[in-house]
Amino acid sequence: MLLLLLSGCGTSNGKPAAQELNLVLAGMDGSDAVSFEGAAALLIGGQTVSESALYYGGKIEDHNKVSLYSLLPDEPGGTKAAALEGLNKLEQSRSATPAYYTRLEKKDGEWLMQSSSPESGAGNPLTALNPLRQLEELEQLEKQVTEETGSARGSKVLRIKLSPGEAKRQLKAQLEREMQAIRPAAGNAQDTAGQRSEVTTAMNTLWAQKEKELQQKLAQAEISSVYFLKVDTKRNLPKRLTWTRTVSHPASGDPAEVETYVTKVDFYGYH
């Protein structure tokens, strides 16, 4: 959340910050391969949900292929610190055992899963952490781009804040993808009486109920979505992408219901 207090404005070398962002994204498109390492965590009411926090890494190849793997923290309680401190601790958990793996490829404008562990992809959080997809989205989203002051020599930091409406549309699209991924089968199974399976019917009814509840809750929520993109000014390439999304429910007035999702990914080894 401290990142939200570090906003600035201005231009770089006389260029508008939005133009700088487009140049950086174009530079990323021109790279044949790059490796990355990152971390993610969900906070509810300011407290980190320990099972949500993970460290991950991977590689981007041929502009449209991404492989990701995750590591679980190997120190009990290592993810129970506050947001950014928790992420820093996760980055130090390098000796853990891989828990998930997925390989994605972009075809006809869509990111498709080519392989996954577990094989079904159920419960695999890595698809949403595809850093190339995150960068691609920044080019299309309705946003305000400014440049932070006080960046270290050889780098600059762009602050990208989505409009409230765009932040909500982005989250809605993500939730719809996730809900469709867990939607029960159409329910063609039949019993000896020729009736649809009661189990299948119950599963579909439950899914429809939860989907309706999710849409109602989202409609009442306020969403804030802010990115910080650290750029290597010498090569005009991304060095780090940090993203903070905050979901609050003003009608409830309960700060414990505020959800904050934080991700941070570092890029290296460009070629």
Short mmCIF file of the C-alpha atoms (twelve columns), coordinates in Angstrom:
data_MODEL
# 
_entry.id   MODEL 
# 
loop_
_atom_site.group_PDB 
_atom_site.id 
_atom_site.type_symbol 
_atom_site.label_atom_id 
_atom_site.label_alt_id 
_atom_site.label_comp_id 
_atom_site.label_asym_id 
_atom_site.label_seq_id 
_atom_site.Cartn_x 
_atom_site.Cartn_y 
_atom_site.Cartn_z 
_atom_site.pdbx_PDB_model_num 
ATOM 1   C CA . MET A 1   0.000   0.000   0.000   1 
ATOM 2   C CA . LEU A 2   2.976   2.327   0.473   1 
ATOM 3   C CA . LEU A 3   3.372   2.273   -3.288  1 
ATOM 4   C CA . LEU A 4   0.091   4.146   -3.611  1 
ATOM 5   C CA . LEU A 5   1.629   7.082   -1.725  1 
ATOM 6   C CA . LEU A 6   4.586   7.460   -4.080  1 
ATOM 7   C CA . SER A 7   2.771   9.001   -7.040  1 
ATOM 8   C CA . GLY A 8   4.478   11.677  -9.113  1 
ATOM 9   C CA . CYS A 9   4.126   13.324  -12.469 1 
ATOM 10  C CA . GLY A 10  6.121   14.847  -15.292 1 
ATOM 11  C CA . THR A 11  7.920   13.823  -18.439 1 
ATOM 12  C CA . SER A 12  11.196  12.102  -19.301 1 
ATOM 13  C CA . ASN A 13  13.592  13.675  -21.799 1 
ATOM 14  C CA . GLY A 14  10.742  15.895  -22.941 1 
ATOM 15  C CA . LYS A 15  8.533   12.914  -23.817 1 
ATOM 16  C CA . PRO A 16  5.105   12.373  -22.236 1 
ATOM 17  C CA . ALA A 17  5.085   9.484   -19.770 1 
ATOM 18  C CA . ALA A 18  2.441   7.650   -21.821 1 
ATOM 19  C CA . GLN A 19  4.735   7.757   -24.857 1 
ATOM 20  C CA . GLU A 20  7.584   6.440   -22.721 1 
ATOM 21  C CA . LEU A 21  5.394   3.500   -21.710 1 
ATOM 22  C CA . ASN A 22  4.614   2.677   -25.339 1 
ATOM 23  C CA . LEU A 23  8.331   2.743   -26.210 1 
ATOM 24  C CA . VAL A 24  9.163   0.392   -23.339 1 
ATOM 25  C CA . LEU A 25  6.423   -2.052  -24.335 1 
ATOM 26  C CA . ALA A 26  7.683   -1.958  -27.919 1 
ATOM 27  C CA . GLY A 27  11.182  -2.750  -26.653 1 
ATOM 28  C CA . MET A 28  9.803   -5.760  -24.802 1 
ATOM 29  C CA . ASP A 29  8.137   -6.956  -28.014 1 
ATOM 30  C CA . GLY A 30  11.524  -6.825  -29.742 1 
ATOM 31  C CA . SER A 31  13.207  -9.205  -27.281 1 
ATOM 32  C CA . ASP A 32  13.428  -12.854 -28.300 1 
ATOM 33  C CA . ALA A 33  13.666  -14.157 -24.740 1 
ATOM 34  C CA . VAL A 34  13.757  -12.952 -21.144 1 
ATOM 35  C CA . SER A 35  13.674  -14.619 -17.736 1 
ATOM 36  C CA . PHE A 36  11.681  -13.379 -14.772 1 
ATOM 37  C CA . GLU A 37  11.180  -13.948 -11.055 1 
ATOM 38  C CA . GLY A 38  8.357   -12.640 -8.947  1 
ATOM 39  C CA . ALA A 39  6.093   -12.947 -5.940  1 
ATOM 40  C CA . ALA A 40  2.416   -12.429 -5.190  1 
ATOM 41  C CA . ALA A 41  0.245   -12.124 -2.108  1 
ATOM 42  C CA . LEU A 42  -3.343  -11.382 -1.106  1 
ATOM 43  C CA . LEU A 43  -4.151  -9.290  1.961   1 
ATOM 44  C CA . ILE A 44  -7.562  -9.112  3.640   1 
ATOM 45  C CA . GLY A 45  -8.076  -6.372  6.170   1 
ATOM 46  C CA . GLY A 46  -4.342  -5.635  6.007   1 
ATOM 47  C CA . GLN A 47  -3.355  -9.184  6.936   1 
ATOM 48  C CA . THR A 48  -1.575  -11.446 4.478   1 
ATOM 49  C CA . VAL A 49  -3.452  -14.635 3.581   1 
ATOM 50  C CA . SER A 50  -0.515  -16.984 4.006   1 
ATOM 51  C CA . GLU A 51  -1.753  -19.697 1.633   1 
ATOM 52  C CA . SER A 52  -2.146  -17.118 -1.156  1 
ATOM 53  C CA . ALA A 53  1.476   -15.990 -1.124  1 
ATOM 54  C CA . LEU A 54  3.952   -17.567 -3.498  1 
ATOM 55  C CA . TYR A 55  7.227   -17.072 -5.281  1 
ATOM 56  C CA . TYR A 56  7.377   -17.830 -8.992  1 
ATOM 57  C CA . GLY A 57  9.698   -17.678 -11.950 1 
ATOM 58  C CA . GLY A 58  9.841   -18.506 -15.617 1 
ATOM 59  C CA . LYS A 59  10.853  -17.525 -19.116 1 
ATOM 60  C CA . ILE A 60  9.382   -15.771 -22.139 1 
ATOM 61  C CA . GLU A 61  10.444  -17.145 -25.544 1 
ATOM 62  C CA . ASP A 62  9.674   -16.316 -29.188 1 
ATOM 63  C CA . HIS A 63  7.422   -13.407 -28.142 1 
ATOM 64  C CA . ASN A 64  4.414   -15.688 -27.570 1 
ATOM 65  C CA . LYS A 65  5.487   -18.569 -25.313 1 
ATOM 66  C CA . VAL A 66  5.637   -18.329 -21.533 1 
ATOM 67  C CA . SER A 67  6.602   -20.999 -19.027 1 
ATOM 68  C CA . LEU A 68  6.044   -20.454 -15.315 1 
ATOM 69  C CA . TYR A 69  6.794   -22.433 -12.183 1 
ATOM 70  C CA . SER A 70  6.014   -21.672 -8.561  1 
ATOM 71  C CA . LEU A 71  7.794   -22.276 -5.288  1 
ATOM 72  C CA . LEU A 72  6.103   -22.459 -1.915  1 
ATOM 73  C CA . PRO A 73  7.746   -20.754 1.072   1 
ATOM 74  C CA . ASP A 74  9.948   -23.140 3.008   1 
ATOM 75  C CA . GLU A 75  9.851   -21.195 6.256   1 
ATOM 76  C CA . PRO A 76  6.694   -21.557 8.390   1 
ATOM 77  C CA . GLY A 77  5.153   -18.155 8.971   1 
ATOM 78  C CA . GLY A 78  7.448   -16.545 6.415   1 
ATOM 79  C CA . THR A 79  4.541   -14.991 4.568   1 
ATOM 80  C CA . LYS A 80  2.643   -13.561 7.536   1 
ATOM 81  C CA . ALA A 81  4.416   -10.212 7.474   1 
ATOM 82  C CA . ALA A 82  2.888   -7.068  6.016   1 
ATOM 83  C CA . ALA A 83  2.501   -6.780  2.235   1 
ATOM 84  C CA . LEU A 84  5.852   -5.645  0.852   1 
ATOM 85  C CA . GLU A 85  7.864   -7.203  3.660   1 
ATOM 86  C CA . GLY A 86  6.112   -10.472 2.950   1 
ATOM 87  C CA . LEU A 87  6.993   -10.249 -0.723  1 
ATOM 88  C CA . ASN A 88  10.639  -9.585  0.092   1 
ATOM 89  C CA . LYS A 89  10.730  -12.644 2.338   1 
ATOM 90  C CA . LEU A 90  9.177   -14.747 -0.389  1 
ATOM 91  C CA . GLU A 91  11.940  -13.679 -2.763  1 
ATOM 92  C CA . GLN A 92  14.487  -15.114 -0.339  1 
ATOM 93  C CA . SER A 93  12.759  -18.529 -0.206  1 
ATOM 94  C CA . ARG A 94  14.814  -20.030 -3.023  1 
ATOM 95  C CA . SER A 95  15.185  -23.579 -1.635  1 
ATOM 96  C CA . ALA A 96  11.518  -24.583 -1.727  1 
ATOM 97  C CA . THR A 97  10.145  -27.355 -3.935  1 
ATOM 98  C CA . PRO A 98  8.200   -26.536 -7.140  1 
ATOM 99  C CA . ALA A 99  4.459   -26.808 -6.577  1 
ATOM 100 C CA . TYR A 100 2.936   -25.742 -9.903  1 
ATOM 101 C CA . TYR A 101 4.019   -25.512 -13.502 1 
ATOM 102 C CA . THR A 102 2.314   -24.236 -16.614 1 
ATOM 103 C CA . ARG A 103 3.256   -23.456 -20.193 1 
ATOM 104 C CA . LEU A 104 1.221   -20.930 -22.168 1 
ATOM 105 C CA . GLU A 105 1.227   -19.949 -25.820 1 
ATOM 106 C CA . LYS A 106 -0.534  -17.081 -27.511 1 
ATOM 107 C CA . LYS A 107 -2.562  -18.137 -30.559 1 
ATOM 108 C CA . ASP A 108 -4.955  -15.907 -32.495 1 
ATOM 109 C CA . GLY A 109 -4.722  -13.283 -29.771 1 
ATOM 110 C CA . GLU A 110 -5.585  -15.673 -26.922 1 
ATOM 111 C CA . TRP A 111 -3.307  -17.170 -24.278 1 
ATOM 112 C CA . LEU A 112 -3.854  -20.931 -24.236 1 
ATOM 113 C CA . MET A 113 -2.518  -23.493 -21.761 1 
ATOM 114 C CA . GLN A 114 -0.248  -26.032 -23.475 1 
ATOM 115 C CA . SER A 115 0.718   -28.029 -20.397 1 
ATOM 116 C CA . SER A 116 0.191   -27.835 -16.670 1 
ATOM 117 C CA . SER A 117 0.979   -29.471 -13.381 1 
ATOM 118 C CA . PRO A 118 -1.396  -30.551 -11.993 1 
ATOM 119 C CA . GLU A 119 -2.499  -31.729 -15.423 1 
ATOM 120 C CA . SER A 120 -6.041  -30.425 -15.135 1 
ATOM 121 C CA . GLY A 121 -4.797  -26.955 -14.267 1 
ATOM 122 C CA . ALA A 122 -7.343  -26.857 -11.436 1 
ATOM 123 C CA . GLY A 123 -6.234  -24.526 -8.677  1 
ATOM 124 C CA . ASN A 124 -3.122  -23.506 -10.600 1 
ATOM 125 C CA . PRO A 125 -2.603  -19.764 -9.946  1 
ATOM 126 C CA . LEU A 126 0.119   -19.234 -12.528 1 
ATOM 127 C CA . THR A 127 -2.020  -18.371 -15.545 1 
ATOM 128 C CA . ALA A 128 -3.045  -15.082 -13.914 1 
ATOM 129 C CA . LEU A 129 0.613   -14.299 -13.188 1 
ATOM 130 C CA . ASN A 130 1.713   -14.329 -16.840 1 
ATOM 131 C CA . PRO A 131 3.873   -11.145 -16.890 1 
ATOM 132 C CA . LEU A 132 3.755   -10.803 -20.668 1 
ATOM 133 C CA . ARG A 133 -0.024  -10.719 -20.582 1 
ATOM 134 C CA . GLN A 134 0.112   -8.079  -17.850 1 
ATOM 135 C CA . LEU A 135 2.392   -5.898  -19.958 1 
ATOM 136 C CA . GLU A 136 0.226   -6.389  -23.047 1 
ATOM 137 C CA . GLU A 137 -2.858  -5.302  -21.121 1 
ATOM 138 C CA . LEU A 138 -1.197  -2.042  -20.112 1 
ATOM 139 C CA . GLU A 139 -1.100  -0.979  -23.741 1 
ATOM 140 C CA . GLN A 140 -4.881  -1.319  -24.153 1 
ATOM 141 C CA . LEU A 141 -6.287  -0.260  -20.788 1 
ATOM 142 C CA . GLU A 142 -7.767  3.156   -20.008 1 
ATOM 143 C CA . LYS A 143 -5.162  4.702   -17.737 1 
ATOM 144 C CA . GLN A 144 -3.159  7.682   -16.528 1 
ATOM 145 C CA . VAL A 145 0.618   7.420   -16.868 1 
ATOM 146 C CA . THR A 146 3.009   9.622   -14.914 1 
ATOM 147 C CA . GLU A 147 6.698   9.438   -14.060 1 
ATOM 148 C CA . GLU A 148 7.988   9.118   -10.517 1 
ATOM 149 C CA . THR A 149 10.635  11.495  -9.243  1 
ATOM 150 C CA . GLY A 150 13.872  10.467  -7.552  1 
ATOM 151 C CA . SER A 151 14.610  7.306   -9.543  1 
ATOM 152 C CA . ALA A 152 18.084  5.801   -9.305  1 
ATOM 153 C CA . ARG A 153 20.619  6.561   -12.019 1 
ATOM 154 C CA . GLY A 154 20.085  4.449   -15.108 1 
ATOM 155 C CA . SER A 155 16.424  3.800   -14.366 1 
ATOM 156 C CA . LYS A 156 13.049  5.482   -14.239 1 
ATOM 157 C CA . VAL A 157 9.709   4.483   -12.789 1 
ATOM 158 C CA . LEU A 158 6.392   4.941   -14.560 1 
ATOM 159 C CA . ARG A 159 3.189   4.965   -12.521 1 
ATOM 160 C CA . ILE A 160 0.193   3.586   -14.378 1 
ATOM 161 C CA . LYS A 161 -3.182  4.046   -12.708 1 
ATOM 162 C CA . LEU A 162 -6.309  2.586   -14.277 1 
ATOM 163 C CA . SER A 163 -9.515  4.578   -14.293 1 
ATOM 164 C CA . PRO A 164 -12.064 3.258   -11.728 1 
ATOM 165 C CA . GLY A 165 -14.284 1.900   -14.500 1 
ATOM 166 C CA . GLU A 166 -11.396 0.181   -16.248 1 
ATOM 167 C CA . ALA A 167 -10.141 -1.328  -12.984 1 
ATOM 168 C CA . LYS A 168 -13.572 -2.865  -12.430 1 
ATOM 169 C CA . ARG A 169 -13.821 -4.126  -16.022 1 
ATOM 170 C CA . GLN A 170 -10.386 -5.717  -15.727 1 
ATOM 171 C CA . LEU A 171 -11.284 -7.554  -12.519 1 
ATOM 172 C CA . LYS A 172 -14.668 -8.616  -13.892 1 
ATOM 173 C CA . ALA A 173 -13.038 -10.151 -16.980 1 
ATOM 174 C CA . GLN A 174 -10.535 -12.040 -14.815 1 
ATOM 175 C CA . LEU A 175 -13.222 -13.383 -12.493 1 
ATOM 176 C CA . GLU A 176 -15.352 -14.483 -15.438 1 
ATOM 177 C CA . ARG A 177 -12.407 -16.434 -16.878 1 
ATOM 178 C CA . GLU A 178 -11.830 -18.115 -13.533 1 
ATOM 179 C CA . MET A 179 -15.510 -18.950 -13.058 1 
ATOM 180 C CA . GLN A 180 -15.745 -20.477 -16.527 1 
ATOM 181 C CA . ALA A 181 -12.685 -22.600 -15.769 1 
ATOM 182 C CA . ILE A 182 -14.455 -24.241 -12.815 1 
ATOM 183 C CA . ARG A 183 -17.918 -24.464 -14.386 1 
ATOM 184 C CA . PRO A 184 -19.335 -28.010 -14.135 1 
ATOM 185 C CA . ALA A 185 -19.819 -30.068 -17.282 1 
ATOM 186 C CA . ALA A 186 -23.005 -29.539 -19.276 1 
ATOM 187 C CA . GLY A 187 -24.630 -32.448 -17.485 1 
ATOM 188 C CA . ASN A 188 -25.392 -35.047 -20.116 1 
ATOM 189 C CA . ALA A 189 -25.103 -37.927 -17.659 1 
ATOM 190 C CA . GLN A 190 -28.363 -39.762 -17.167 1 
ATOM 191 C CA . ASP A 191 -29.599 -42.328 -14.709 1 
ATOM 192 C CA . THR A 192 -31.608 -45.450 -15.512 1 
ATOM 193 C CA . ALA A 193 -34.823 -43.432 -15.547 1 
ATOM 194 C CA . GLY A 194 -33.438 -41.178 -18.237 1 
ATOM 195 C CA . GLN A 195 -33.227 -38.205 -15.884 1 
ATOM 196 C CA . ARG A 196 -30.288 -35.837 -15.621 1 
ATOM 197 C CA . SER A 197 -27.906 -36.784 -12.849 1 
ATOM 198 C CA . GLU A 198 -28.973 -35.200 -9.556  1 
ATOM 199 C CA . VAL A 199 -25.350 -34.585 -8.659  1 
ATOM 200 C CA . THR A 200 -24.681 -32.737 -11.909 1 
ATOM 201 C CA . THR A 201 -27.849 -30.684 -11.457 1 
ATOM 202 C CA . ALA A 202 -26.841 -29.728 -7.917  1 
ATOM 203 C CA . MET A 203 -23.338 -28.732 -9.043  1 
ATOM 204 C CA . ASN A 204 -24.669 -26.512 -11.814 1 
ATOM 205 C CA . THR A 205 -27.179 -24.921 -9.440  1 
ATOM 206 C CA . LEU A 206 -24.447 -24.158 -6.929  1 
ATOM 207 C CA . TRP A 207 -22.185 -22.721 -9.622  1 
ATOM 208 C CA . ALA A 208 -24.974 -20.436 -10.892 1 
ATOM 209 C CA . GLN A 209 -25.707 -19.256 -7.362  1 
ATOM 210 C CA . LYS A 210 -22.066 -18.431 -6.617  1 
ATOM 211 C CA . GLU A 211 -21.631 -16.722 -9.977  1 
ATOM 212 C CA . LYS A 212 -24.651 -14.495 -9.241  1 
ATOM 213 C CA . GLU A 213 -23.338 -13.655 -5.768  1 
ATOM 214 C CA . LEU A 214 -19.950 -12.776 -7.234  1 
ATOM 215 C CA . GLN A 215 -21.466 -10.422 -9.801  1 
ATOM 216 C CA . GLN A 216 -23.584 -8.702  -7.135  1 
ATOM 217 C CA . LYS A 217 -20.600 -8.217  -4.854  1 
ATOM 218 C CA . LEU A 218 -18.469 -6.892  -7.709  1 
ATOM 219 C CA . ALA A 219 -21.166 -4.391  -8.729  1 
ATOM 220 C CA . GLN A 220 -21.076 -2.868  -5.230  1 
ATOM 221 C CA . ALA A 221 -17.285 -2.816  -4.941  1 
ATOM 222 C CA . GLU A 222 -14.813 -0.001  -5.525  1 
ATOM 223 C CA . ILE A 223 -11.633 -1.076  -7.340  1 
ATOM 224 C CA . SER A 224 -8.261  0.674   -7.413  1 
ATOM 225 C CA . SER A 225 -5.549  -0.698  -9.707  1 
ATOM 226 C CA . VAL A 226 -2.053  0.823   -9.855  1 
ATOM 227 C CA . TYR A 227 1.101   -0.408  -11.598 1 
ATOM 228 C CA . PHE A 228 4.697   0.742   -11.212 1 
ATOM 229 C CA . LEU A 229 7.027   -0.098  -14.090 1 
ATOM 230 C CA . LYS A 230 10.752  0.291   -13.458 1 
ATOM 231 C CA . VAL A 231 12.613  0.832   -16.716 1 
ATOM 232 C CA . ASP A 232 16.249  0.350   -17.714 1 
ATOM 233 C CA . THR A 233 16.866  3.698   -19.428 1 
ATOM 234 C CA . LYS A 234 19.945  2.490   -21.301 1 
ATOM 235 C CA . ARG A 235 18.076  -0.278  -23.128 1 
ATOM 236 C CA . ASN A 236 14.549  1.057   -22.629 1 
ATOM 237 C CA . LEU A 237 13.366  -2.315  -21.300 1 
ATOM 238 C CA . PRO A 238 11.275  -3.297  -18.261 1 
ATOM 239 C CA . LYS A 239 13.225  -4.172  -15.111 1 
ATOM 240 C CA . ARG A 240 10.402  -4.593  -12.618 1 
ATOM 241 C CA . LEU A 241 6.600   -4.520  -12.728 1 
ATOM 242 C CA . THR A 242 4.703   -4.043  -9.475  1 
ATOM 243 C CA . TRP A 243 0.921   -4.158  -9.354  1 
ATOM 244 C CA . THR A 244 -1.420  -3.332  -6.487  1 
ATOM 245 C CA . ARG A 245 -5.158  -3.900  -6.785  1 
ATOM 246 C CA . THR A 246 -7.430  -2.903  -3.905  1 
ATOM 247 C CA . VAL A 247 -11.062 -4.003  -3.632  1 
ATOM 248 C CA . SER A 248 -13.248 -2.290  -1.022  1 
ATOM 249 C CA . HIS A 249 -16.939 -2.350  -0.147  1 
ATOM 250 C CA . PRO A 250 -17.931 1.128   1.093   1 
ATOM 251 C CA . ALA A 251 -21.485 0.053   1.893   1 
ATOM 252 C CA . SER A 252 -20.289 -2.372  4.560   1 
ATOM 253 C CA . GLY A 253 -17.965 0.122   6.247   1 
ATOM 254 C CA . ASP A 254 -15.882 -2.807  7.489   1 
ATOM 255 C CA . PRO A 255 -12.117 -2.329  6.889   1 
ATOM 256 C CA . ALA A 256 -11.667 -6.068  7.405   1 
ATOM 257 C CA . GLU A 257 -13.379 -6.620  4.051   1 
ATOM 258 C CA . VAL A 258 -10.779 -4.624  2.095   1 
ATOM 259 C CA . GLU A 259 -8.808  -6.962  -0.169  1 
ATOM 260 C CA . THR A 260 -5.411  -6.006  -1.593  1 
ATOM 261 C CA . TYR A 261 -3.633  -8.095  -4.200  1 
ATOM 262 C CA . VAL A 262 0.068   -7.370  -4.756  1 
ATOM 263 C CA . THR A 263 2.425   -8.806  -7.353  1 
ATOM 264 C CA . LYS A 264 6.020   -7.972  -8.158  1 
ATOM 265 C CA . VAL A 265 8.062   -9.419  -11.011 1 
ATOM 266 C CA . ASP A 266 11.682  -8.705  -12.035 1 
ATOM 267 C CA . PHE A 267 12.929  -9.185  -15.616 1 
ATOM 268 C CA . TYR A 268 16.518  -10.154 -16.493 1 
ATOM 269 C CA . GLY A 269 18.607  -11.986 -19.070 1 
ATOM 270 C CA . TYR A 270 17.247  -10.240 -22.152 1 
ATOM 271 C CA . HIS A 271 18.431  -11.536 -25.520 1 
# 
